[in-house]
CSV table of C-alpha atoms and ligand atoms in Angstrom, one decimal:
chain,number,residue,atom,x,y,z
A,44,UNK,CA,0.0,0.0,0.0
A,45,UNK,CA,1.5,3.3,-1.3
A,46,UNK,CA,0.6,6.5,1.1
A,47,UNK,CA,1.2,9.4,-0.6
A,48,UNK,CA,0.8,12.9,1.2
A,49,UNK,CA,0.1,16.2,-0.3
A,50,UNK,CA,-0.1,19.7,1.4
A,51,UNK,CA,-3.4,20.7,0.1
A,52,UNK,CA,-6.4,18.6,-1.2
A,53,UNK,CA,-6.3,20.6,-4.6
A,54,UNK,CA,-3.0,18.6,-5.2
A,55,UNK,CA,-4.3,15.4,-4.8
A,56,UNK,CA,-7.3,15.8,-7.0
A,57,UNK,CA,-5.0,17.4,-9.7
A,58,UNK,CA,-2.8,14.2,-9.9
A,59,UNK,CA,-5.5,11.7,-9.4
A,60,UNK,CA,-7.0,13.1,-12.5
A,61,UNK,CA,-3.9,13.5,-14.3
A,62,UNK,CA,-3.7,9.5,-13.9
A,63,UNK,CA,-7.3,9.3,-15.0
A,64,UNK,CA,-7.1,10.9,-17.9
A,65,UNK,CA,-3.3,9.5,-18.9
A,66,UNK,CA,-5.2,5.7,-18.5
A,67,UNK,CA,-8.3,6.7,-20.5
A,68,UNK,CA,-5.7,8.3,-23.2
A,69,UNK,CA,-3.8,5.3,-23.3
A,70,UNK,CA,-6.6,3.1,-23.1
A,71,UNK,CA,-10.3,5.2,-24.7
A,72,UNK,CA,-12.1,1.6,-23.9
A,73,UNK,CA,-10.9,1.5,-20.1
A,74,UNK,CA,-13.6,0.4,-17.6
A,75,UNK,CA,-13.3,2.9,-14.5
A,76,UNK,CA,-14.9,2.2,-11.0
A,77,UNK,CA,-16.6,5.5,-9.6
A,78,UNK,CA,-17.2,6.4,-6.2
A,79,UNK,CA,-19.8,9.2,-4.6
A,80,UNK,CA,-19.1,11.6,-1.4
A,81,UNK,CA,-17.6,14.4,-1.1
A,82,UNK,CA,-14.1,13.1,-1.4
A,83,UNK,CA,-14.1,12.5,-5.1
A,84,UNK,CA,-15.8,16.1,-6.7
A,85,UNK,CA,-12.6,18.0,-7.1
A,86,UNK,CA,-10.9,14.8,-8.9
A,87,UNK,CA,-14.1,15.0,-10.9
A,88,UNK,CA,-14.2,18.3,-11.5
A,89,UNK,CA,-10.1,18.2,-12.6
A,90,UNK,CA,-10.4,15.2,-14.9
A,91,UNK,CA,-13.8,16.9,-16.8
A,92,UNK,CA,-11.1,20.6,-17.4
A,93,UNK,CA,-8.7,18.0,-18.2
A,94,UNK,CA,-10.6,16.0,-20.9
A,95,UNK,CA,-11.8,19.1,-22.2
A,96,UNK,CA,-8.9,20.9,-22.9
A,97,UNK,CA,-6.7,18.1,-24.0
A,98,UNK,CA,-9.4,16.8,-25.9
A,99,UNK,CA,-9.4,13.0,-24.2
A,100,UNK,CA,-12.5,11.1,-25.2
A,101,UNK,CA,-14.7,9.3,-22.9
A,102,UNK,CA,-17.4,8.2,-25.4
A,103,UNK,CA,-15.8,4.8,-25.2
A,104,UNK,CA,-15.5,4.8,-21.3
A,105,UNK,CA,-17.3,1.9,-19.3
A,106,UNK,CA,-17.8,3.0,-16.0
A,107,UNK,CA,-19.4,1.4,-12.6
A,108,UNK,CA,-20.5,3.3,-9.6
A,109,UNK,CA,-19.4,1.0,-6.7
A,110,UNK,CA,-23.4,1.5,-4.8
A,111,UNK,CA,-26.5,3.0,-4.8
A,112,UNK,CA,-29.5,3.9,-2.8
A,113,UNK,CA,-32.6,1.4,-2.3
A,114,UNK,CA,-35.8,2.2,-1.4
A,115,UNK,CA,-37.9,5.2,-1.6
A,116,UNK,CA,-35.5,8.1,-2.4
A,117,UNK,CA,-35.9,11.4,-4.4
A,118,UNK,CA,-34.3,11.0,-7.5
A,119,UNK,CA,-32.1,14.2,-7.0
A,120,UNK,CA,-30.8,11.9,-4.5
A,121,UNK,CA,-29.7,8.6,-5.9
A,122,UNK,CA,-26.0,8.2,-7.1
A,123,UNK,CA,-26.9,7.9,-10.4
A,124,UNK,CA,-28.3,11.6,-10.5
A,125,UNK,CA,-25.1,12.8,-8.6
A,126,UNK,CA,-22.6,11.2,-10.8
A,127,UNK,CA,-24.6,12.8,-13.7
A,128,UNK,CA,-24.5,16.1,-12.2
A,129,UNK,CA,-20.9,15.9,-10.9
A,130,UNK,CA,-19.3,14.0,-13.6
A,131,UNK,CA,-21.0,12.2,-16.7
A,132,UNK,CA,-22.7,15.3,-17.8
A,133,UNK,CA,-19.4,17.4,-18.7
A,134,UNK,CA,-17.8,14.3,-20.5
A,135,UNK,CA,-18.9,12.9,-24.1
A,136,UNK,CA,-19.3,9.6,-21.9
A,137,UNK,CA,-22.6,7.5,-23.1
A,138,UNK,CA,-24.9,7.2,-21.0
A,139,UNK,CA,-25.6,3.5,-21.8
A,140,UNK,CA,-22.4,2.5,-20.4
A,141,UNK,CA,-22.5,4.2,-17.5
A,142,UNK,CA,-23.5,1.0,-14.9
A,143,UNK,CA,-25.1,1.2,-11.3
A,144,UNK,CA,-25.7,-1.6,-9.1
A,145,UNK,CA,-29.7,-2.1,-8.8
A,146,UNK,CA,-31.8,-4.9,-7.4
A,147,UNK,CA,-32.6,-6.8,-11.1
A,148,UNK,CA,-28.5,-6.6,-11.8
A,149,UNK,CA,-27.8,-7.7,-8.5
A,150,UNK,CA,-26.9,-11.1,-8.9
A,151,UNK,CA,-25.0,-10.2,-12.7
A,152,UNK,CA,-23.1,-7.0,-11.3
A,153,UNK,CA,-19.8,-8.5,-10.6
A,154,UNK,CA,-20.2,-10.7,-14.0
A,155,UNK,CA,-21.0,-7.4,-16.0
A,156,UNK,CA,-17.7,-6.1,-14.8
A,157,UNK,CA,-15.9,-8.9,-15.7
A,158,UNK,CA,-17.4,-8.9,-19.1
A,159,UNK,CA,-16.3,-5.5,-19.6
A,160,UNK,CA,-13.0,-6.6,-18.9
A,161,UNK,CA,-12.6,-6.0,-15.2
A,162,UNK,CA,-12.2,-3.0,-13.7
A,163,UNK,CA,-8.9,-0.3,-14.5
A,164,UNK,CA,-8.9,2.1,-12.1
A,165,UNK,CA,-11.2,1.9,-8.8
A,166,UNK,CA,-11.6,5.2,-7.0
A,167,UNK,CA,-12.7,5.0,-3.4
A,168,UNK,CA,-13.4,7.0,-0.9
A,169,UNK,CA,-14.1,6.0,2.8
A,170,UNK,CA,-16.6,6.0,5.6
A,171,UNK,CA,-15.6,7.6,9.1
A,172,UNK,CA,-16.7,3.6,10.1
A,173,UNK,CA,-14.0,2.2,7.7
A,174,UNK,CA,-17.0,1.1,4.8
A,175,UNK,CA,-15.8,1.3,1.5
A,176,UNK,CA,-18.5,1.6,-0.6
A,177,UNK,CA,-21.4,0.6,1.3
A,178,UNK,CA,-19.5,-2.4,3.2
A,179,UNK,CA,-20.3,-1.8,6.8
A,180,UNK,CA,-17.8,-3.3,9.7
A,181,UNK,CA,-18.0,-7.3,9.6
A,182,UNK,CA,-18.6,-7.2,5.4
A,183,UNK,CA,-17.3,-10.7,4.8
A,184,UNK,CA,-13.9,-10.1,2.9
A,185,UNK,CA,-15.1,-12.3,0.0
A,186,UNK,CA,-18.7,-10.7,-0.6
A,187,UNK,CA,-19.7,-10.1,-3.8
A,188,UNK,CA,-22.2,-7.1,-5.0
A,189,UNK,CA,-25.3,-7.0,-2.1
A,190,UNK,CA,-27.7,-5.7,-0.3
A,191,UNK,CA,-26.8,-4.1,2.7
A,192,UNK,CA,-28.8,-2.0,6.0
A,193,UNK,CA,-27.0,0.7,6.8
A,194,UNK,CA,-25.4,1.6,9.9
A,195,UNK,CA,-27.0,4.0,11.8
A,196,UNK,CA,-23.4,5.6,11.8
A,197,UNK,CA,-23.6,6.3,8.2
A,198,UNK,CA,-27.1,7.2,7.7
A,199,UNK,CA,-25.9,10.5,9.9
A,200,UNK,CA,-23.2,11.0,8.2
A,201,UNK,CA,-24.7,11.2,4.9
A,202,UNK,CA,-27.9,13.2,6.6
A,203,UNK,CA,-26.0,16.5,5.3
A,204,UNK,CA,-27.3,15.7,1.7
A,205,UNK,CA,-30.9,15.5,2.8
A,206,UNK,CA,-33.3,17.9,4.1
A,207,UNK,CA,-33.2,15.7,7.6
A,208,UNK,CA,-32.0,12.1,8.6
A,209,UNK,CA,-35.5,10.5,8.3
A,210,UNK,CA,-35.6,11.1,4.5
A,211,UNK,CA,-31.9,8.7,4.6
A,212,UNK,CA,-32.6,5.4,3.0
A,213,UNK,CA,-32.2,2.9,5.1
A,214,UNK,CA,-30.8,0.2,2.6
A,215,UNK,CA,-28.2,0.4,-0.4
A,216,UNK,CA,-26.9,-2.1,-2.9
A,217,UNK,CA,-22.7,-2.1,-2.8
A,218,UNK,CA,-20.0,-3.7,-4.7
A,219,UNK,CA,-19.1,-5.9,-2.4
A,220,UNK,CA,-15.5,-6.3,-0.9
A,221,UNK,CA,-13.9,-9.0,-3.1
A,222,UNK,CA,-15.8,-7.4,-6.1
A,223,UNK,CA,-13.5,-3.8,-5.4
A,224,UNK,CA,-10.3,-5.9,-4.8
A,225,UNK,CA,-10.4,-7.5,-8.3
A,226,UNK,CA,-9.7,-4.0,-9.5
A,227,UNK,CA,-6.1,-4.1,-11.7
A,228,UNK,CA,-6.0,-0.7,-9.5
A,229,UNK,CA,-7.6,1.1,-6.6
A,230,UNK,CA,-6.9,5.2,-5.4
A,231,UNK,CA,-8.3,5.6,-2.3
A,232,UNK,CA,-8.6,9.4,-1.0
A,233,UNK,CA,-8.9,10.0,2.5
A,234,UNK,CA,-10.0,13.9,3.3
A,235,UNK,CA,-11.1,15.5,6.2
A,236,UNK,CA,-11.4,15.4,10.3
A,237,UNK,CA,-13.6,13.3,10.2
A,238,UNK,CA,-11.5,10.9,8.7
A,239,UNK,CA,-8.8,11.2,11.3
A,240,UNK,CA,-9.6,7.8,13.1
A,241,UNK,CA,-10.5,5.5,9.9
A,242,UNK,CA,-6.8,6.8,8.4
A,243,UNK,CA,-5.5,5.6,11.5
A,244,UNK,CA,-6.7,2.4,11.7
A,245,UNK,CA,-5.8,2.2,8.5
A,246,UNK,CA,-2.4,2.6,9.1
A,247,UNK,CA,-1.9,1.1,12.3
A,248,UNK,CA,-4.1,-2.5,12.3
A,249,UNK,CA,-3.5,-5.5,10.5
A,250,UNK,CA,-6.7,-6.5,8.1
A,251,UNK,CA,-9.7,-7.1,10.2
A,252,UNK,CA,-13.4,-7.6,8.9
A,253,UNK,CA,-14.4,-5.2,12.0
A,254,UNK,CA,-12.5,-2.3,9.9
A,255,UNK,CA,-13.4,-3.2,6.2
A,256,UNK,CA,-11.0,-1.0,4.7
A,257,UNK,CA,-8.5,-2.8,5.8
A,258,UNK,CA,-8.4,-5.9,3.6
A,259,UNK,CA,-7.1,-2.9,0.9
A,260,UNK,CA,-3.4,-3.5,2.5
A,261,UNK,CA,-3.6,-6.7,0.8
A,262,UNK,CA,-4.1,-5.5,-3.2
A,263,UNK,CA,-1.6,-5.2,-5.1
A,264,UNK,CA,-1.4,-2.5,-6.9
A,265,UNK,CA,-3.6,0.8,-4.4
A,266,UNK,CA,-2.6,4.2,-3.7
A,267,UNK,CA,-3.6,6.2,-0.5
A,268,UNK,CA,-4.1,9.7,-0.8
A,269,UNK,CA,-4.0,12.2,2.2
A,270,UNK,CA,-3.2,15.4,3.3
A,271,UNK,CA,-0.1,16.1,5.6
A,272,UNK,CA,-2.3,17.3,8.6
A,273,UNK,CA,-4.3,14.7,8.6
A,274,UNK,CA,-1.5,12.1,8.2
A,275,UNK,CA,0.1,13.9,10.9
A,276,UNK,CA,-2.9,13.2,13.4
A,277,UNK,CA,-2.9,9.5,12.5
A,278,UNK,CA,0.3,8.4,12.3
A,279,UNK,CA,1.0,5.7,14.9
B,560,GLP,C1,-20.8,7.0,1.1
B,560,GLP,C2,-20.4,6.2,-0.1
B,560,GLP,C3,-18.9,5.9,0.0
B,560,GLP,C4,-18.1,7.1,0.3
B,560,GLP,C5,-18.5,7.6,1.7
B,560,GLP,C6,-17.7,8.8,2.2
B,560,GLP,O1,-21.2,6.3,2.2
B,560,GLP,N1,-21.2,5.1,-0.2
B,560,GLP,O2,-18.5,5.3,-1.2
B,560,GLP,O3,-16.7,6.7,0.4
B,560,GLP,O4,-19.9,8.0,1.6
B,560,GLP,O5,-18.2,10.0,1.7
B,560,GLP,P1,-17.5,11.4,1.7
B,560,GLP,O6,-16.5,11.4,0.7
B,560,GLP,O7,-18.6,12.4,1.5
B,560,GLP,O8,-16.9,11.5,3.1
């Protein structure tokens, strides 16, 4: 597991994109996982200035979102709409290959990735629990794309996107956690306070189901973006 520690957010999302793009320009039929949150927006917002000016093509880009919201929810609210409004609809991506996990594709998710060729590059972000995706503490290393409840932990801390925490679905369908580690690649971007204990752990325990982010330590090929002052508050 590479850590790599930047002074300033901005940086990280300028280089993460950077690698986007130079994989997508190498490759214009490459199969990139997508993740939601906060974390990801600037690297989003970087690799759409990027594509634009240098003219990279994503009309040939596959791409999965690693979860999405079950249940009744708002459609201004379901990954799907935020990736379009964050991401997909600055690109010459098509919308058709654009794939979300939902309850019919459940059982053919991880087979559709595989189809397309496995995934190139994963992005990730993570949950101040340790989830990845939506893989809550004592996720089963080898699950494949599920169902999942919530943690109550979670549901709060994505209650800043809704008008109030009883409008937060209560169940989401994830990637699971061997599904994300057959990625030829994973970035994972860890931002913010509230990140300061999962960055920690991450660091500091061996792989553990409790802590699901910490079976990444055992792929091959990941990168761990931070900032100095947060490393510096969870280095142990
Ligand atoms: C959600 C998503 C995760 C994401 C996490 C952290 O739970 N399912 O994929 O990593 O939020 O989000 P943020 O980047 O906003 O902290």
């Amino acid at each position: 597991m590479e850590i790599i520690i930047k002074n300033q957010t901005k940086d990280i999302a300028i280089e993460v994109a950077k690698h986007i793009i130079e994989i997508v320009e190498q490759n214009p039929k490459s199969v990139l996982g997508l993740a939601t949150g906060s974390t990801p927006l600037d690297i989003y917002r970087n690799i759409s200035k990027l594509a634009s000016v240098l003219k990279v093509s994503f009309a040939n880009v596959t791409t999965f979102n690693l979860d999405e919201y079950l249940g009744p929810v708002a459609v201004e609210q379901s990954y799907r709409y935020f990736m379009h409004e964050n991401f997909f609809k600055f690109l010459d991506v098509d919308l058709i290959n654009t794939k979300f996990p939902n309850e019919e594709l459940l059982e053919k998710y991880d087979d559709e990735i595989d189809k397309a060729g496995g995934i190139d590059i994963q992005l990730l972000g993570i949950g101040s629990n340790g989830h990845i995706a939506f893989n809550e503490p004592f996720t089963p290393f080898d699950s494949k794309t599920h169902i999942v409840k919530l943690d109550d932990k979670t549901r709060n801390d994505n209650a800043r996107f809704f008008s109030n925490i009883d409008e937060v679905p209560t169940h989401a369908i994830t990637m699971g956690i061997s599904t994300i580690m057959k990625a030829k690649e994973i970035i994972l971007v860890i931002l913010g306070d509230s990140k300061v204990s999962a960055l920690k752990q991450l660091l500091c325990l061996e792989p553990d189901e409790s802590f699901p982010a910490s079976v990444l330590s055992k792929h091959p090929n990941i990168k761990v973006y931070t900032t100095m002052d947060l490393f510096k508050k969870a280095f142990c």
